[in-house]
Each structure stands twice: as C-alpha cells, then as structure tokens.
CSV table of C-alpha atoms in Angstrom, one decimal:
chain,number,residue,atom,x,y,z
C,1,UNK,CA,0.0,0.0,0.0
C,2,UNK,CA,1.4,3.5,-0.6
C,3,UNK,CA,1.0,6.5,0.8
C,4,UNK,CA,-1.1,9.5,-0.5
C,5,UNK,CA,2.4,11.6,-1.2
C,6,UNK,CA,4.2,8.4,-2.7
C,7,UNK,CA,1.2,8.5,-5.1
C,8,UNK,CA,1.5,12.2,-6.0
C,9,UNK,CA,5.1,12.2,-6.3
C,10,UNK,CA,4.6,8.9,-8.7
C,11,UNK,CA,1.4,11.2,-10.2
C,12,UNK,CA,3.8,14.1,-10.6
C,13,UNK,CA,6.9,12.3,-12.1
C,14,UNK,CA,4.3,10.4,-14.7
C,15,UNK,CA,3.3,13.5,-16.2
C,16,UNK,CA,6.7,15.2,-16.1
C,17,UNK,CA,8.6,12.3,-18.0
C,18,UNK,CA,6.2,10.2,-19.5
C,19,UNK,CA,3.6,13.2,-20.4
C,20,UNK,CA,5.2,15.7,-21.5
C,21,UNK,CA,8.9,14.4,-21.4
C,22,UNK,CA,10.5,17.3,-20.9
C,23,UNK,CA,14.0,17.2,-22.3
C,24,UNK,CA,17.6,19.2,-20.9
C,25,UNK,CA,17.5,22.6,-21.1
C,26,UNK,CA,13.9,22.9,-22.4
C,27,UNK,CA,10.7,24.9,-21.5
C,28,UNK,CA,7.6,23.8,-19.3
C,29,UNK,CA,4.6,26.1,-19.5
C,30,UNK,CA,2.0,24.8,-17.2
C,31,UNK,CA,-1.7,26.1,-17.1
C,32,UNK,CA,-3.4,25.1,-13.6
C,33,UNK,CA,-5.9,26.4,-11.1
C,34,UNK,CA,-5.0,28.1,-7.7
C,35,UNK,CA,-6.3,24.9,-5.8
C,36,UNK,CA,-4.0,22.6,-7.5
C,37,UNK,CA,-0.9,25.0,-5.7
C,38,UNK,CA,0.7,22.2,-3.5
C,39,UNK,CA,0.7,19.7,-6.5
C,40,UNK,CA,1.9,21.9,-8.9
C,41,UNK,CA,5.0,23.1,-6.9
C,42,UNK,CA,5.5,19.1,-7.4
C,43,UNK,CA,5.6,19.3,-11.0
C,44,UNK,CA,8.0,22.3,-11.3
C,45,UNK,CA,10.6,20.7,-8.9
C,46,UNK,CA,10.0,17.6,-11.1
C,47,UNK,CA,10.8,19.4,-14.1
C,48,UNK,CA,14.0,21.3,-13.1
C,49,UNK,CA,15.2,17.7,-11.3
C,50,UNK,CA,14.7,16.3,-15.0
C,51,UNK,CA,16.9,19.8,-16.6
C,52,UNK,CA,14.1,21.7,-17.6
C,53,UNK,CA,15.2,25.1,-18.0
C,54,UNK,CA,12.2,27.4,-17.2
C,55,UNK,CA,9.1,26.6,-15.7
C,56,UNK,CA,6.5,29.4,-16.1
C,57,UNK,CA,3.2,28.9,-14.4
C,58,UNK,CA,0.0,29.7,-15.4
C,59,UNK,CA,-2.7,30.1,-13.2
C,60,UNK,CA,-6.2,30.5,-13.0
C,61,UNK,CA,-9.5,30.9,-10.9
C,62,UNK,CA,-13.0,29.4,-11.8
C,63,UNK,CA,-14.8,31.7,-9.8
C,64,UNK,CA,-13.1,35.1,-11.3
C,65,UNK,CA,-13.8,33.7,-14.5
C,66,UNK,CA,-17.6,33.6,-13.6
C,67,UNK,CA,-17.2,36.9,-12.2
C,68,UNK,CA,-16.4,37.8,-15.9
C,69,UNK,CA,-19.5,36.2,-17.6
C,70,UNK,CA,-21.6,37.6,-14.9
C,71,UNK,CA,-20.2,41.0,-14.4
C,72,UNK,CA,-18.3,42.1,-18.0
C,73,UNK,CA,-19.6,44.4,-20.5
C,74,UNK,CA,-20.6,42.0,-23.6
C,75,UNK,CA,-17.6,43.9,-25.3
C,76,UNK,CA,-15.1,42.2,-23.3
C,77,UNK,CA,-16.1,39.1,-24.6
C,78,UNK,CA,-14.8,40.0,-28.0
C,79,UNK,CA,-11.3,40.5,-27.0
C,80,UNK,CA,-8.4,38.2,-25.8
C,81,UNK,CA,-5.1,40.0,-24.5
C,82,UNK,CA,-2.9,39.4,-27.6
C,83,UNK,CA,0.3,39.7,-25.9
C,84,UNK,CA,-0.5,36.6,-23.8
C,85,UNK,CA,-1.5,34.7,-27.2
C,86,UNK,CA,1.5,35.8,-29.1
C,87,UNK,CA,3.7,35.2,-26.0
C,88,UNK,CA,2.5,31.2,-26.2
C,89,UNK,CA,3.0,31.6,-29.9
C,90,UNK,CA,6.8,32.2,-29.3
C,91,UNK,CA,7.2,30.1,-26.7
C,92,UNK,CA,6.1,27.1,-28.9
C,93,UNK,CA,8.5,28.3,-31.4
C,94,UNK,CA,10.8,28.0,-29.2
C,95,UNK,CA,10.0,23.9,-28.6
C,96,UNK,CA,8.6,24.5,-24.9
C,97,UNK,CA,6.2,22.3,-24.0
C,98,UNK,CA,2.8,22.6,-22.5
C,99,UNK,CA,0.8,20.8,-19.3
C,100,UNK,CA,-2.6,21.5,-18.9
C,101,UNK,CA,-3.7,20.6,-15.3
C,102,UNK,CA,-7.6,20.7,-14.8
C,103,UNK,CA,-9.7,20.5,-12.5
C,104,UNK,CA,-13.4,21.8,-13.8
C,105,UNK,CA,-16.6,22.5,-11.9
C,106,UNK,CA,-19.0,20.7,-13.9
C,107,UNK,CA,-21.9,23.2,-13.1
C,108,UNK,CA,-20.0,26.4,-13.2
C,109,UNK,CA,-21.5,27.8,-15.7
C,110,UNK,CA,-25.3,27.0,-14.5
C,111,UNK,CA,-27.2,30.1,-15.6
C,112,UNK,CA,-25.2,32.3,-17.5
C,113,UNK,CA,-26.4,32.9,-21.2
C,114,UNK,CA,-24.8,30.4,-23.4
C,115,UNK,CA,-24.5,32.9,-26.2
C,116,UNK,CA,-21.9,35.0,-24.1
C,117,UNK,CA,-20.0,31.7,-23.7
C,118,UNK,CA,-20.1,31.1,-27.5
C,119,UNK,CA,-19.1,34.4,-27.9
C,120,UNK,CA,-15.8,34.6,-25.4
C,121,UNK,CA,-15.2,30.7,-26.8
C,122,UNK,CA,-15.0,31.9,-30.3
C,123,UNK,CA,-12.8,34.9,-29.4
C,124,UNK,CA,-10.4,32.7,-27.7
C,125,UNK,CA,-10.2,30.1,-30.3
C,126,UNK,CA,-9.4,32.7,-32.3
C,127,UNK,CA,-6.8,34.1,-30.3
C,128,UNK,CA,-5.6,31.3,-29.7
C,129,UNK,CA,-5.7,29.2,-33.1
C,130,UNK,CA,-1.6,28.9,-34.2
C,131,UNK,CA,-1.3,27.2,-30.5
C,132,UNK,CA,-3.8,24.8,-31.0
C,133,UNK,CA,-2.6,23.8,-34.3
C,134,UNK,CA,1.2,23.9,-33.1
C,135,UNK,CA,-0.6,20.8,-30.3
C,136,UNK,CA,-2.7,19.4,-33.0
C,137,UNK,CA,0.0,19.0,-35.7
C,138,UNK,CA,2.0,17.5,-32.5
C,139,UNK,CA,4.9,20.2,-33.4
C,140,UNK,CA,4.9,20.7,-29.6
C,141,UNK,CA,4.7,18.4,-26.9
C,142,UNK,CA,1.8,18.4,-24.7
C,143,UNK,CA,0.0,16.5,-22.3
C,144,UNK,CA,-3.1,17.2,-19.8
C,145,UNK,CA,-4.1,16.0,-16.6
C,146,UNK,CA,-6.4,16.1,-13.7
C,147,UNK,CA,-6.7,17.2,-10.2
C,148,UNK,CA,-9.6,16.9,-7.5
C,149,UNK,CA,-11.4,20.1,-6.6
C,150,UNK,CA,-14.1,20.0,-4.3
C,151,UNK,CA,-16.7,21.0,-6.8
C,152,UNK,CA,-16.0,17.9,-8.8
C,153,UNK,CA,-15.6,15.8,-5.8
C,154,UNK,CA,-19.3,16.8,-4.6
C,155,UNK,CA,-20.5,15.7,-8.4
C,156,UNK,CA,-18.6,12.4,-8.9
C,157,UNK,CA,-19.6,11.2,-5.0
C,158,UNK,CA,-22.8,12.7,-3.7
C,159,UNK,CA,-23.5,10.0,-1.6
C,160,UNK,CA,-20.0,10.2,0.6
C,161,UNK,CA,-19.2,12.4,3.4
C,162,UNK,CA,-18.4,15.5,2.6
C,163,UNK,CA,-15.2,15.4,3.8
C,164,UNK,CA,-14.5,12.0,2.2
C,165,UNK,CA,-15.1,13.1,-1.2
C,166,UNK,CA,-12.0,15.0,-2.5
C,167,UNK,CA,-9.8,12.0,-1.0
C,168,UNK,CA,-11.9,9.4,-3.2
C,169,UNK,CA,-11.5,11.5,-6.3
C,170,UNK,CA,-7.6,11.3,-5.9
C,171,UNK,CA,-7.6,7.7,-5.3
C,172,UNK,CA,-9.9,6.9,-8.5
C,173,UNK,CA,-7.5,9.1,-10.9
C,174,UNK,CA,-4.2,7.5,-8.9
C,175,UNK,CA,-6.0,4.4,-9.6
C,176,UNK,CA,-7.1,5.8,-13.8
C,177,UNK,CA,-3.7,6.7,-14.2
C,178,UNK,CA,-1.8,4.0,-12.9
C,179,UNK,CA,0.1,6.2,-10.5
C,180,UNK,CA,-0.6,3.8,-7.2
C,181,UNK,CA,1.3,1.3,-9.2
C,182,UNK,CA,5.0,0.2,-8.1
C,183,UNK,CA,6.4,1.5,-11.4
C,184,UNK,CA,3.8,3.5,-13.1
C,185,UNK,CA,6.3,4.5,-16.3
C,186,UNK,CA,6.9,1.0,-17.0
C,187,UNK,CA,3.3,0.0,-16.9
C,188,UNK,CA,2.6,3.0,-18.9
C,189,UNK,CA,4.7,1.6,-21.5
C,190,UNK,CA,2.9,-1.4,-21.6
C,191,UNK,CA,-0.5,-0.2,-21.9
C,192,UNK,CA,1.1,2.2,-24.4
C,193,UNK,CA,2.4,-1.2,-26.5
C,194,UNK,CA,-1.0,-3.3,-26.2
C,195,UNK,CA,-3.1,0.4,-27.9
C,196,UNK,CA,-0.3,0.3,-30.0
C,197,UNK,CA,-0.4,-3.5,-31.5
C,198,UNK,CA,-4.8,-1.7,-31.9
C,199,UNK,CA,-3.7,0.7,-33.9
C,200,UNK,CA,-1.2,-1.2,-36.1
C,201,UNK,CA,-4.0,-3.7,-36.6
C,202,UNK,CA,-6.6,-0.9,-37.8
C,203,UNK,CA,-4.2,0.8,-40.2
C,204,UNK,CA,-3.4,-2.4,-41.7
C,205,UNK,CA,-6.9,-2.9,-43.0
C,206,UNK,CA,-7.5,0.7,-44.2
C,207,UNK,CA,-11.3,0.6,-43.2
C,208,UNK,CA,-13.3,2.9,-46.1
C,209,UNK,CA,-16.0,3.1,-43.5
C,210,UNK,CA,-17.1,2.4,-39.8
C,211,UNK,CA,-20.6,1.2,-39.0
C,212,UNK,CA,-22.4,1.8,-35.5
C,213,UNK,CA,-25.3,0.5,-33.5
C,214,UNK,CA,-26.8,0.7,-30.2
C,215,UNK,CA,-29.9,1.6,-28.5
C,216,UNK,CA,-30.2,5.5,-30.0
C,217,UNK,CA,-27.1,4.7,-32.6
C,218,UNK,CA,-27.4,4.2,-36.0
C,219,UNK,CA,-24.6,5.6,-37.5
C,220,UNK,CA,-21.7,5.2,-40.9
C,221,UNK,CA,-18.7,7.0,-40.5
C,222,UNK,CA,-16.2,7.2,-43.6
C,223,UNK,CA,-12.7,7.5,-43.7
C,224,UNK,CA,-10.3,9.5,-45.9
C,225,UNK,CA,-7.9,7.2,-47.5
C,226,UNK,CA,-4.5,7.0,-46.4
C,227,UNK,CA,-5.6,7.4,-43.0
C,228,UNK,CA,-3.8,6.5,-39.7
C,229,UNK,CA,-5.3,5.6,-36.6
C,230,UNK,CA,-3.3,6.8,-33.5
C,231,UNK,CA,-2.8,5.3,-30.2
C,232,UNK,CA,-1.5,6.6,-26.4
C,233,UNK,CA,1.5,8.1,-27.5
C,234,UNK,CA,2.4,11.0,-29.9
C,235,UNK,CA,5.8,11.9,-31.5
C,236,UNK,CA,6.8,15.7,-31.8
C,237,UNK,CA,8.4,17.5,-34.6
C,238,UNK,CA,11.8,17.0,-32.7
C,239,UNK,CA,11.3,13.5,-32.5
C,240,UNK,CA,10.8,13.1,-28.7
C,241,UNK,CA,7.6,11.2,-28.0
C,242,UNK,CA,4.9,12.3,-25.0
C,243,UNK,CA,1.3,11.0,-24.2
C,244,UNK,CA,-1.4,13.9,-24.9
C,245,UNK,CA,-3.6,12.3,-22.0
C,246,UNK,CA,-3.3,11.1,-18.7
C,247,UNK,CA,-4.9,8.6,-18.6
C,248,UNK,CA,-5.8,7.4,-22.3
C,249,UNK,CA,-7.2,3.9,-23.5
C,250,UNK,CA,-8.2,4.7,-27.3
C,251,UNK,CA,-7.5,4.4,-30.8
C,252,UNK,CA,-8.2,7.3,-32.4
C,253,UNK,CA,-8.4,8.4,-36.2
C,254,UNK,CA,-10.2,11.4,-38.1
C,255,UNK,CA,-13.5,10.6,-40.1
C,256,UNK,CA,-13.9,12.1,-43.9
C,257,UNK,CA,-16.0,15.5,-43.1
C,258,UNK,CA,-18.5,14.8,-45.6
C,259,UNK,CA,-18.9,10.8,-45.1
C,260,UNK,CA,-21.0,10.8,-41.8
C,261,UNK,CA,-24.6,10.1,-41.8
C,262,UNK,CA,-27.0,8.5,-39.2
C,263,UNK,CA,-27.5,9.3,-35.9
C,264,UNK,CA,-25.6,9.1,-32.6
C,265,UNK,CA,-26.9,9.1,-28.9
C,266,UNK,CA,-24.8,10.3,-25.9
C,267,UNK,CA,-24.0,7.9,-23.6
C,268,UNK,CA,-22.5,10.3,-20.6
C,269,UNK,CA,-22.7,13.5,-19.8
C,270,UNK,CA,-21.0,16.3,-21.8
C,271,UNK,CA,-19.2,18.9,-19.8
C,272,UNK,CA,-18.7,21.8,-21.7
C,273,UNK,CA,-17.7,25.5,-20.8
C,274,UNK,CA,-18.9,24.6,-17.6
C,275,UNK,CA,-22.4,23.3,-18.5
C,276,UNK,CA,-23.7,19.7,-18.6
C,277,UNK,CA,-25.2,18.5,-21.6
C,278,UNK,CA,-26.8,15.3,-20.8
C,279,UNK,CA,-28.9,12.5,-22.9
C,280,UNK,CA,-28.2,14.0,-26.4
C,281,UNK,CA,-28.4,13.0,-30.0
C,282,UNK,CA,-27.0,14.4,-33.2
C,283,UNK,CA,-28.2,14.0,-36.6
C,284,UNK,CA,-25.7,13.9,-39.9
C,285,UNK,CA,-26.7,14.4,-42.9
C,286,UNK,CA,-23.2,14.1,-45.8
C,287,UNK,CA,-20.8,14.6,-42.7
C,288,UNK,CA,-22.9,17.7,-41.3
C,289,UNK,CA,-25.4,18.1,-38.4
C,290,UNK,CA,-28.7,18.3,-39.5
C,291,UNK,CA,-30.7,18.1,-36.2
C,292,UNK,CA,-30.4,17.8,-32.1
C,293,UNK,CA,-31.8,16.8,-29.1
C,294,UNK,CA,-31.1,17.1,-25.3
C,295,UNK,CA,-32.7,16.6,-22.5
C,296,UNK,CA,-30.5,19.3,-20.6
C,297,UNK,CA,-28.4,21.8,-22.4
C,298,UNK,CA,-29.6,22.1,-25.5
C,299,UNK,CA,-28.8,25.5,-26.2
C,300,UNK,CA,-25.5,25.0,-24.7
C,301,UNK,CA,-25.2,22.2,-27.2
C,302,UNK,CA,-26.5,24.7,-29.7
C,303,UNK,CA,-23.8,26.8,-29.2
C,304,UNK,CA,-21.1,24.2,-29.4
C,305,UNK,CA,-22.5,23.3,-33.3
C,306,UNK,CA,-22.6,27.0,-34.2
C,307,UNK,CA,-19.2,28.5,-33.4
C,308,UNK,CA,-18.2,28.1,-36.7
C,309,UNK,CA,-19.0,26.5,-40.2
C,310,UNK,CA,-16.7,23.4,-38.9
C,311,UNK,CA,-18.3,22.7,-35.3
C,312,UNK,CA,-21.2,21.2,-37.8
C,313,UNK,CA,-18.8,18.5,-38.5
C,314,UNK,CA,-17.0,15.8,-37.0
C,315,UNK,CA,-13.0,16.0,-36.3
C,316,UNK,CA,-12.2,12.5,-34.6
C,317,UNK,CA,-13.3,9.0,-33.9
C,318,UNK,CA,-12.1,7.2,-31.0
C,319,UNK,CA,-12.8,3.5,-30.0
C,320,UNK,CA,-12.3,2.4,-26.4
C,321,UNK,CA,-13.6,-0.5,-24.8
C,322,UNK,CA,-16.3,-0.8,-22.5
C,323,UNK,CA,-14.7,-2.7,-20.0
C,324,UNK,CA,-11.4,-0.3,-18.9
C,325,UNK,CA,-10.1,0.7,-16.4
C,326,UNK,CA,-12.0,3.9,-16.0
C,327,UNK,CA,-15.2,2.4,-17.3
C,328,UNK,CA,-15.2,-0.7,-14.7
C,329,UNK,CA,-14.7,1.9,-11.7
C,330,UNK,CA,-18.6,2.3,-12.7
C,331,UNK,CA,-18.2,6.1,-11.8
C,332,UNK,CA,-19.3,9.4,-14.0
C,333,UNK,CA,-16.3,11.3,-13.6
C,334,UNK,CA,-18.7,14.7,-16.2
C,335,UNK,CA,-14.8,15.3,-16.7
C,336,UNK,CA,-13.9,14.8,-20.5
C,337,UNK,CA,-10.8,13.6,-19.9
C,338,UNK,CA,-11.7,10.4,-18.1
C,339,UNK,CA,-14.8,9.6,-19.5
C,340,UNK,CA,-13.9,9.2,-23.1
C,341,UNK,CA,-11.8,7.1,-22.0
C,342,UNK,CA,-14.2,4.8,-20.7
C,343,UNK,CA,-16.5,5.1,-23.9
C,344,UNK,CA,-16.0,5.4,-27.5
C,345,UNK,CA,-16.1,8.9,-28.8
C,346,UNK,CA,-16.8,11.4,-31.9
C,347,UNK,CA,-15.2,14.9,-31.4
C,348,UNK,CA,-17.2,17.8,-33.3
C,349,UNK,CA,-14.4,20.3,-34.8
C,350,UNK,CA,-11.1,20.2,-36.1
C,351,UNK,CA,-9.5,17.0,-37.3
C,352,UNK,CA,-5.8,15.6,-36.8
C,353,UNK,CA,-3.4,16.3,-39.7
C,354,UNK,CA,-1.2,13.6,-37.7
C,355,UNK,CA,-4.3,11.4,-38.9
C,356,UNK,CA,-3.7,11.0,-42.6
C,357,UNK,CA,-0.4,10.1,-44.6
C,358,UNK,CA,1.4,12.7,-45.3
C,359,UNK,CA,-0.8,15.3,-43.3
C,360,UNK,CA,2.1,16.9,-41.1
C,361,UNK,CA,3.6,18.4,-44.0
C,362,UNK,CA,-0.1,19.3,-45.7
C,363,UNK,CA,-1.2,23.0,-45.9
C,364,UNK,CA,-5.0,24.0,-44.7
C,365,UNK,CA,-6.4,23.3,-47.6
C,366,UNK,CA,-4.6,20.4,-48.5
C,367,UNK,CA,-6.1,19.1,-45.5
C,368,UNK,CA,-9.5,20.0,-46.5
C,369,UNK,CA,-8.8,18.8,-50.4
C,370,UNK,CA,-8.0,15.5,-48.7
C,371,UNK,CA,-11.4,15.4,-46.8
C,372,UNK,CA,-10.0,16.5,-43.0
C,373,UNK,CA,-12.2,19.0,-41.2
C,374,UNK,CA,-11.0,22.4,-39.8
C,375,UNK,CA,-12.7,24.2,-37.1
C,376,UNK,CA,-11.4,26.7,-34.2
C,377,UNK,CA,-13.0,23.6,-32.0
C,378,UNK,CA,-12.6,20.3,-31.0
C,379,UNK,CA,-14.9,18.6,-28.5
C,380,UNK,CA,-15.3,15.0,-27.6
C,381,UNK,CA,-18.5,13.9,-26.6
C,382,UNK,CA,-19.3,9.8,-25.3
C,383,UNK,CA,-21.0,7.5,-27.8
C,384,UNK,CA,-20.2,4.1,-26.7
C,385,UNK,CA,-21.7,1.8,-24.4
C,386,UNK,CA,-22.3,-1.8,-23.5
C,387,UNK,CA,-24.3,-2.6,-25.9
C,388,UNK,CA,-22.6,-1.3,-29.0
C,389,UNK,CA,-21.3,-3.3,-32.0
C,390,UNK,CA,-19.0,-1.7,-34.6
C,391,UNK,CA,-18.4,-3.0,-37.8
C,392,UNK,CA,-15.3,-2.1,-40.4
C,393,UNK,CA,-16.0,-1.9,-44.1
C,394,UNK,CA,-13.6,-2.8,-46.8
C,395,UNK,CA,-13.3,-1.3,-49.5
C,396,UNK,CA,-14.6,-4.3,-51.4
C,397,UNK,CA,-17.9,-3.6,-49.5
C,398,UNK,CA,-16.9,-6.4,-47.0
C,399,UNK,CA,-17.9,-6.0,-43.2
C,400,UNK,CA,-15.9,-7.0,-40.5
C,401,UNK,CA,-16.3,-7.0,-36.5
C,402,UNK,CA,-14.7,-4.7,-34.6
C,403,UNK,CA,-16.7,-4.0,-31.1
C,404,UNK,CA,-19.5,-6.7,-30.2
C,405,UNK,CA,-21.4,-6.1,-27.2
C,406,UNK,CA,-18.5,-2.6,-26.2
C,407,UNK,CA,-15.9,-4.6,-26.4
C,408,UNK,CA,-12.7,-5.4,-29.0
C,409,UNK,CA,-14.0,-8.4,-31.6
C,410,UNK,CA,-10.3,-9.2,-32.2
C-alpha cells in the first residue's frame, strides 16, 4: 500500500517524464488552477530535477472567471489580451512544452447565457488558433491531466461524506492513471504497447468506413484514405515522444468531413464551458449536423454546433472498450478527460493532420482537399456503451467486426 504523497510524487513524475517528457534545457509552460498549488509546486521541482530550463506557471481561478461572464460588459467578450497569445506563440516556437492541469466544476456555468459563452469561446479560439494547431500537428509536446477540486468531488460522490469526497477523487484518478502502481512508467509503457499493436491492426486494414449501433445509434462513418489511426502516444516534430492524455485507452483516427450520416446518442454527460449537456443525439446528414436533441443543455449544445462553419462537422473517432479501467470503476467522472476514456467517442471540430499520410507536411487546404475537417473547436463527446457493436468496411464492401457487445472483436 502507498502512501497519498508516494502516489502524488509517482502522479507528478508520470506527467513530467512520461507526459510531456521534458527534455535538458527545455521549456515547461503549465496552465493550472489556484487549488491545484501544492501539487503543482511538485511538478515544477519535477521538471528542473529532469533539466528543464524554465518553468512558467500559469494560473487560474473558476470563480473570477464567472465573475467575468456575470459581471463584464458584452464587449469584453470579444477581445483576448494578444500579448498573452503571441507570448504562447513564441514560446512554442521555441520547442517549450505545455501541461494543462484541470480541474473543472462541472456546473459552473449554470445560468449564464450560453450565447456570451459562444461568444468569449470563439474569441479565444481565435486568439488562440496557431497554439492549437502547433498541439494538434504534434509540433509541440503536450499533455493534460487532472486534479480533485471539491466542486467535482461533490458531483462524482454525492452519496460520501463531505469530507471524504476529495480523497476518493484522488484515489480513483491515482487508480485511472496507474500512479498507485510500483512502477507506473513501466506500466505505462505497456499499456502504451498493447493500444499500440490496436492501432497497427486498424491501419493495416484501411477501413473505407465504420458502421455503429446501439440503443439510439445508427450511425456510418467514412474514412479518408490514407488514414492512420493513433494510439496513447504522440511523436513531436523534434522526434521526442509524449502522451497527450493522462490517462488514455483509445485508438483514435479522423473521419472524412462529408462521409458521416446517421445518428448518434450520448451515452454520458457532456461537460462543456462549464455546462452539462446530458442525454443527447445528433443527426448527420453528408458529414454535417442536420438536427439535435437534449434533454438538458440544449442551447448550450447549440452553441457548441454554431461557433463556426466546422463545429457542424466531425474532427475524430475514437474506439475504447467498454470494459477499462475507468469504465469498470462504474463512476461518471462529467470530466472529458476520463470519460472518453471509458467510452467510445466522436469529437465535433477540427480533425488531426497527424491522422492522414502525409498530413504533417499538408497545408489547410490540402487538408480539407483530402477530406479533414478544420474548425477553431474540437470537443469529444461519449458515444459508446455496453451494448454497441461496430463494424469495419472494406473497401470491397466487405464487413468485418470490430466491437460486439463494447468490447474489442479481435
């Protein structure tokens, strides 16, 4: 048995040199809330023992940003402090790399006007897009994880004493993450492997479509040719190799934009912007969406679609068993992070270049000539469950199983 701070140091180290795998004499920028304080001072001393060179720290506050939405003249909303952007801009430039340490309030957002959300989401996206494409085209290296805050804690374990609750929400992402583990790199490196031998398996049979169904699901997705499906870890454009999530268990690829059509239910909750968006479905039409449905959220949901002419289309496909590790903890975490990992997923918005042969070196419209989707967004939302069966289609018009019942069929 080990104790909570042998855990957190093991937590720390793993997303030090396994996440981001920082290098000598390279830059760490972390982004992180003023609650995660004591943890994060784990991760700089980490990063400097491993001959990181700077460490800047980014923080933030929840609260003051609902102070903003509630209190802010709507012009506010439609500016973003260009310095900061440009200042990440350089810094990726300069091959730093980038942790993203969360820890969202599910219900933060409760009552504020999703249109000012869409509003100070688009202008940040926009702000913001040569850093998301820098992660996205894995020219950086970049990783993000989670930490309780009592908020979350209160959603994920109503039922336990108050006072109980943060402690079980560190034990279940120890537990996610493999960080309670005696060496938690090493077993990282074997899950990594086993997605791995997944992935090679997938891209050897070139799939020219994937079919869907399960209660609520009826649903083709196409492929673009040449495309690669991607497992837990990521190589950047200096060669080093990092693991975008903590923890991940899929297989992941991006769909042709145009090539979806069916329909797709939720299966968990949607966090988003600090709103839940819960029993949904989405209707596509030729790769866009045509019509929605929820039963809470829906104009949150609305504004998701609408940011742009690309959030009507799909930018990833994900498969993930239903028995995992995350998924067998039987727990809603209504934390993105850990529960697509414990469901098979679509992400509306921007697709991976890293996805298609040769896509690295493609220009935006090269990307788009070659049927990849570009947004400002990309948001996963959970698809999968226990009942869903997945079938590949050659291009000979052959079907093969994939998922029966949630799980692998190879």
């Amino acid at each position: 048995m080990h104790s909570f701070q042998d855990n957190l140091d093991k937590y720390a180290a793993l997303a030090i040199q396994l996440g981001v795998n920082i290098q000598q004499g390279q830059t760490l920028v972390v982004f992180a809330p003023l609650i995660s304080g004591e943890f994060v001072r784990k991760l700089v001393k980490q990063a400097y023992e491993v001959g990181a060179k700077h460490v800047y720290v980014e923080w933030f506050d929840e609260e003051i940003t609902r102070l903003k939405y509630e209190l802010a003249p709507d012009e506010a909303l439609l500016e973003y402090p260009m310095w900061r952007a440009k200042g990440y801009e350089e810094l990726a430039e300069n091959n730093a790399a980038f942790l993203y340490v969360v820890a969202n309030n599910p219900d933060l957002m409760n009552g504020i006007d999703p249109k000012r959300i869409q509003t100070a989401s688009r202008t940040s996206n926009t702000a913001l897009k040569e850093l998301s494409v820098a992660r996205l085209t894995n020219k950086v290296s970049w990783s993000i994880i989670a930490v309780p805050s009592p908020s979350w804690a209160d959603k994920v374990f109503p039922s336990l004493p108050e006072e109980e609750r943060v402690d079980a929400l560190w034990n279940a992402i120890f537990e996610a993450t493999r960080a309670d583990r005696d060496d938690p790199i090493q077993n990282w490196k074997e899950h990594s492997a086993a997605l791995d031998t997944r992935a090679k398996r997938l891209n050897e049979r070139q799939y020219m479509a994937l079919q869907y169904r399960a209660d609520g699901t009826d649903i083709t997705v196409s492929l673009p040719p040449e495309h690669i499906w991607v497992s837990a870890g990521n190589t950047n454009s200096n060669g080093i190799s990092f693991i975008a999530n903590l923890p991940t268990e899929e297989v992941f690829t991006s769909p042709l934009k145009k090539g979806v059509n069916g329909t797709v239910k939720s299966s968990k909750p949607l966090s988003y912007n600090g709103n839940l968006i819960e029993n949904f479905s989405l209707t596509f039409k030729e790769g866009e969406i045509i019509d929605f449905k929820a039963e809470k959220g829906e104009e949150n949901l609305r504004s998701l679609i609408e940011i742009d002419e690309g959030s009507h289309y799909l930018g990833e496909v994900a498969l993930v068993p239903h028995r995992s590790p995350i998924s067998n903890t039987n727990l809603i975490f209504y934390n993105t992070l850990y529960d697509e990992n414990a469901s098979c997923h679509f992400a509306i918005g921007r697709a991976f270049p890293f996805c298609l042969n040769g896509g690295i070196d493609m220009s935006q419209q090269d990307l788009q000539n070659h049927g990849l989707n570009e947004s400002l967004t990309h948001v996963d939302f959970m698809m999968g469950s226990a009942d869903m069966n997945i079938d590949g289609i050659l291009e000979n018009g052959e079907k093969e199983p994939l998922f029966r019942n949630g799980d692998w069929a190879f």
